[in-house]
């Protein structure tokens, strides 16, 4: 066992298990979009940048990748208002869009993204998140989900705490005293 950072309580999902699940999700998307053409993956920065890169490289259907940045939480693990920081390079009108998030917690961010992107008249819009903590407060359909997680703060595989621990290859639970 490698030494864990002192902020980390335990590893929740190993690197291999993440990679296996991302491959399955890519296969599911390939199957659903095999005749679609014009698919656009929209990765949500910063948290979903690693997941978006891996998912995209595992997908076989023809697609392009674009990014949006949203502010969700500040440096504290508390909920804040959702705000658009960086917008798409290209219009999505008449394109088949999949929005790719790292994690759905309260659902505010995904609800906001869904409403915002729907307003731009894509040919279709589906939602994809690698992790989900809480299905109850989500007002929009979640079409592709990797793993359900307990209600703890997790880091790694793109997810951060105050911009730290983002590049860990696994998903780890942060010690409660670090974030509460
Ligand atoms: P929501 O709007 O409450 O669903 O929060 C979603 C956003 O909060 C995600 O895109 C993440 O950026 C962030 N987030 C929520 N939970 C965690 C976590 O456990 N670790 C890291 N980021 C998280
Ligand atoms: Mg995020």
CSV table of C-alpha atoms and ligand atoms in Angstrom, one decimal:
chain,number,residue,atom,x,y,z
A,1,UNK,CA,0.0,0.0,0.0
A,2,UNK,CA,1.4,3.4,-1.0
A,3,UNK,CA,1.4,6.2,1.6
A,4,UNK,CA,-1.7,8.3,1.4
A,5,UNK,CA,-1.6,12.0,1.8
A,6,UNK,CA,-2.5,13.0,5.4
A,7,UNK,CA,-5.7,14.7,4.2
A,8,UNK,CA,-7.0,11.5,2.7
A,9,UNK,CA,-9.3,9.1,4.7
A,10,UNK,CA,-9.3,6.2,2.3
A,11,UNK,CA,-9.4,5.2,-1.4
A,12,UNK,CA,-13.0,4.7,-2.5
A,13,UNK,CA,-12.6,3.7,-6.2
A,14,UNK,CA,-9.3,2.3,-7.6
A,15,UNK,CA,-7.8,3.5,-10.8
A,16,UNK,CA,-8.6,0.2,-12.6
A,17,UNK,CA,-12.2,0.3,-11.6
A,18,UNK,CA,-12.6,3.9,-12.9
A,19,UNK,CA,-11.0,3.0,-16.2
A,20,UNK,CA,-13.2,-0.1,-16.6
A,21,UNK,CA,-16.3,1.9,-15.9
A,22,UNK,CA,-15.3,4.8,-18.3
A,23,UNK,CA,-14.8,2.1,-21.0
A,24,UNK,CA,-18.3,0.8,-20.4
A,25,UNK,CA,-19.8,4.2,-20.5
A,26,UNK,CA,-18.0,5.0,-23.8
A,27,UNK,CA,-19.4,1.7,-25.2
A,28,UNK,CA,-22.9,2.6,-24.1
A,29,UNK,CA,-22.6,6.0,-25.8
A,30,UNK,CA,-21.2,4.5,-28.9
A,31,UNK,CA,-24.2,2.2,-29.1
A,32,UNK,CA,-26.7,4.9,-28.5
A,33,UNK,CA,-25.2,7.3,-31.0
A,34,UNK,CA,-24.1,4.9,-33.8
A,35,UNK,CA,-26.2,6.6,-36.4
A,36,UNK,CA,-26.3,10.1,-35.0
A,37,UNK,CA,-23.4,12.0,-36.6
A,38,UNK,CA,-22.5,15.5,-35.3
A,39,UNK,CA,-22.0,14.5,-31.6
A,40,UNK,CA,-20.5,17.1,-29.4
A,41,UNK,CA,-19.1,16.3,-25.9
A,42,UNK,CA,-19.2,19.3,-23.6
A,43,UNK,CA,-16.8,18.8,-20.8
A,44,UNK,CA,-17.4,21.0,-17.7
A,45,UNK,CA,-14.2,22.6,-16.4
A,46,UNK,CA,-12.3,22.1,-14.3
A,47,UNK,CA,-13.5,18.9,-12.6
A,48,UNK,CA,-14.5,16.9,-15.7
A,49,UNK,CA,-11.4,17.5,-17.8
A,50,UNK,CA,-9.8,14.1,-17.1
A,51,UNK,CA,-13.0,12.2,-17.4
A,52,UNK,CA,-13.8,14.0,-20.7
A,53,UNK,CA,-10.4,13.2,-22.1
A,54,UNK,CA,-10.6,9.5,-21.2
A,55,UNK,CA,-14.2,9.1,-22.3
A,56,UNK,CA,-13.5,10.9,-25.6
A,57,UNK,CA,-10.5,8.7,-26.4
A,58,UNK,CA,-12.5,5.5,-25.6
A,59,UNK,CA,-15.5,6.5,-27.8
A,60,UNK,CA,-15.5,5.3,-31.4
A,61,UNK,CA,-18.4,7.4,-32.7
A,62,UNK,CA,-17.4,10.5,-34.6
A,63,UNK,CA,-17.5,13.4,-32.2
A,64,UNK,CA,-16.0,16.8,-31.3
A,65,UNK,CA,-15.1,18.1,-27.8
A,66,UNK,CA,-15.8,21.5,-26.4
A,67,UNK,CA,-15.7,22.9,-22.9
A,68,UNK,CA,-17.6,25.2,-20.6
A,69,UNK,CA,-16.5,26.4,-17.2
A,70,UNK,CA,-19.0,26.9,-14.4
A,71,UNK,CA,-18.3,28.2,-10.9
A,72,UNK,CA,-19.9,25.9,-8.3
A,73,UNK,CA,-18.2,25.9,-5.0
A,74,UNK,CA,-15.5,28.2,-3.8
A,75,UNK,CA,-12.6,26.9,-1.8
A,76,UNK,CA,-15.0,25.7,0.9
A,77,UNK,CA,-17.1,22.6,0.5
A,78,UNK,CA,-20.4,24.6,0.6
A,79,UNK,CA,-23.0,25.2,-2.1
A,80,UNK,CA,-22.9,28.5,-4.0
A,81,UNK,CA,-24.7,30.1,-6.9
A,82,UNK,CA,-24.0,28.6,-10.4
A,83,UNK,CA,-22.3,31.0,-12.8
A,84,UNK,CA,-21.0,30.7,-16.4
A,85,UNK,CA,-17.3,31.5,-16.5
A,86,UNK,CA,-16.3,30.3,-20.0
A,87,UNK,CA,-18.6,29.5,-22.8
A,88,UNK,CA,-18.5,27.2,-25.8
A,89,UNK,CA,-16.4,28.0,-28.9
A,90,UNK,CA,-19.1,26.9,-31.3
A,91,UNK,CA,-22.9,27.0,-31.5
A,92,UNK,CA,-24.7,23.7,-30.8
A,93,UNK,CA,-27.8,24.3,-32.7
A,94,UNK,CA,-28.9,21.1,-34.4
A,95,UNK,CA,-26.0,19.1,-32.9
A,96,UNK,CA,-26.4,16.0,-30.7
A,97,UNK,CA,-25.0,17.2,-27.4
A,98,UNK,CA,-23.7,15.2,-24.4
A,99,UNK,CA,-22.8,17.3,-21.3
A,100,UNK,CA,-20.1,15.7,-19.3
A,101,UNK,CA,-19.8,16.4,-15.6
A,102,UNK,CA,-17.5,15.0,-12.9
A,103,UNK,CA,-20.0,14.7,-10.1
A,104,UNK,CA,-23.7,15.6,-9.3
A,105,UNK,CA,-24.3,16.6,-5.7
A,106,UNK,CA,-27.2,19.0,-5.1
A,107,UNK,CA,-28.0,18.9,-8.9
A,108,UNK,CA,-27.9,22.7,-9.2
A,109,UNK,CA,-25.0,22.7,-11.7
A,110,UNK,CA,-26.5,20.0,-13.9
A,111,UNK,CA,-30.0,21.7,-13.8
A,112,UNK,CA,-28.4,25.0,-14.8
A,113,UNK,CA,-26.4,23.4,-17.6
A,114,UNK,CA,-29.4,21.5,-18.9
A,115,UNK,CA,-31.6,24.6,-19.1
A,116,UNK,CA,-28.8,26.8,-20.6
A,117,UNK,CA,-27.9,24.3,-23.3
A,118,UNK,CA,-31.5,23.4,-24.1
A,119,UNK,CA,-32.2,27.0,-24.8
A,120,UNK,CA,-29.7,26.8,-27.7
A,121,UNK,CA,-31.8,24.4,-29.6
A,122,UNK,CA,-29.5,21.3,-30.0
A,123,UNK,CA,-30.8,18.3,-32.0
A,124,UNK,CA,-30.7,16.4,-28.7
A,125,UNK,CA,-29.2,16.8,-25.2
A,126,UNK,CA,-28.1,14.1,-22.9
A,127,UNK,CA,-26.4,14.3,-19.5
A,128,UNK,CA,-23.4,12.2,-18.3
A,129,UNK,CA,-21.7,12.3,-14.9
A,130,UNK,CA,-19.0,9.9,-13.7
A,131,UNK,CA,-20.2,10.3,-10.1
A,132,UNK,CA,-23.4,11.0,-8.4
A,133,UNK,CA,-24.0,11.6,-4.7
A,134,UNK,CA,-27.7,12.6,-4.6
A,135,UNK,CA,-30.3,11.7,-7.1
A,136,UNK,CA,-33.2,13.3,-5.2
A,137,UNK,CA,-32.7,17.0,-6.0
A,138,UNK,CA,-31.9,16.5,-9.7
A,139,UNK,CA,-34.6,18.0,-11.8
A,140,UNK,CA,-33.3,16.8,-15.2
A,141,UNK,CA,-32.7,13.3,-16.5
A,142,UNK,CA,-29.2,11.8,-15.8
A,143,UNK,CA,-28.6,9.6,-18.8
A,144,UNK,CA,-25.2,8.1,-18.1
A,145,UNK,CA,-23.8,7.7,-14.6
A,146,UNK,CA,-20.6,5.9,-13.6
A,147,UNK,CA,-20.8,5.4,-9.8
A,148,UNK,CA,-23.0,6.4,-6.9
A,149,UNK,CA,-21.0,7.8,-4.0
A,150,UNK,CA,-21.8,8.3,-0.3
A,151,UNK,CA,-22.2,11.9,0.9
A,152,UNK,CA,-18.5,12.7,1.6
A,153,UNK,CA,-16.1,15.0,-0.1
A,154,UNK,CA,-14.1,13.1,-2.7
A,155,UNK,CA,-10.9,14.1,-4.7
A,156,UNK,CA,-8.9,12.7,-7.5
A,157,UNK,CA,-9.5,11.9,-11.2
A,158,UNK,CA,-10.1,15.6,-11.9
A,159,UNK,CA,-12.0,16.4,-8.7
A,160,UNK,CA,-10.4,18.8,-6.2
A,161,UNK,CA,-10.6,20.3,-2.8
A,162,UNK,CA,-9.6,24.0,-3.1
A,163,UNK,CA,-7.7,23.0,-6.3
A,164,UNK,CA,-5.6,20.3,-4.6
A,165,UNK,CA,-5.5,16.5,-5.1
A,166,UNK,CA,-7.0,16.8,-8.6
A,167,UNK,CA,-4.4,14.6,-10.3
A,168,UNK,CA,-4.7,11.5,-8.1
A,169,UNK,CA,-5.5,8.6,-10.4
A,170,UNK,CA,-8.1,7.1,-8.0
A,171,UNK,CA,-11.1,8.6,-6.1
A,172,UNK,CA,-10.4,9.2,-2.5
A,173,UNK,CA,-12.5,10.3,0.5
A,174,UNK,CA,-11.2,13.4,2.2
A,175,UNK,CA,-10.9,13.4,6.0
A,176,UNK,CA,-14.0,15.2,7.4
A,177,UNK,CA,-11.8,17.6,9.5
A,178,UNK,CA,-10.3,18.9,6.3
A,179,UNK,CA,-13.5,20.1,4.7
A,180,UNK,CA,-16.0,20.6,7.6
B,1,LIG,P1,-23.9,20.4,-7.4
B,1,LIG,O1,-24.3,21.7,-8.2
B,1,LIG,O2,-24.2,20.6,-5.9
B,1,LIG,O3,-24.6,19.2,-8.0
B,1,LIG,O4,-22.4,20.3,-7.5
B,1,LIG,C1,-21.7,19.8,-8.5
B,1,LIG,C2,-20.3,20.4,-8.6
B,1,LIG,O5,-19.7,20.5,-7.3
B,1,LIG,C3,-19.4,19.4,-9.3
B,1,LIG,O6,-19.3,19.8,-10.6
B,1,LIG,C4,-18.1,19.5,-8.6
B,1,LIG,O7,-17.3,20.5,-9.2
B,1,LIG,C5,-18.4,20.0,-7.2
B,1,LIG,N1,-18.4,18.9,-6.2
B,1,LIG,C6,-19.5,18.4,-5.6
B,1,LIG,N2,-19.1,17.4,-4.8
B,1,LIG,C7,-17.8,17.3,-4.9
B,1,LIG,C8,-16.8,16.4,-4.3
B,1,LIG,O8,-17.1,15.5,-3.4
B,1,LIG,N3,-15.5,16.6,-4.6
B,1,LIG,C9,-15.2,17.5,-5.6
B,1,LIG,N4,-16.0,18.4,-6.2
B,1,LIG,C10,-17.4,18.2,-5.8
B,2,LIG,MG1,-17.4,20.6,-11.4
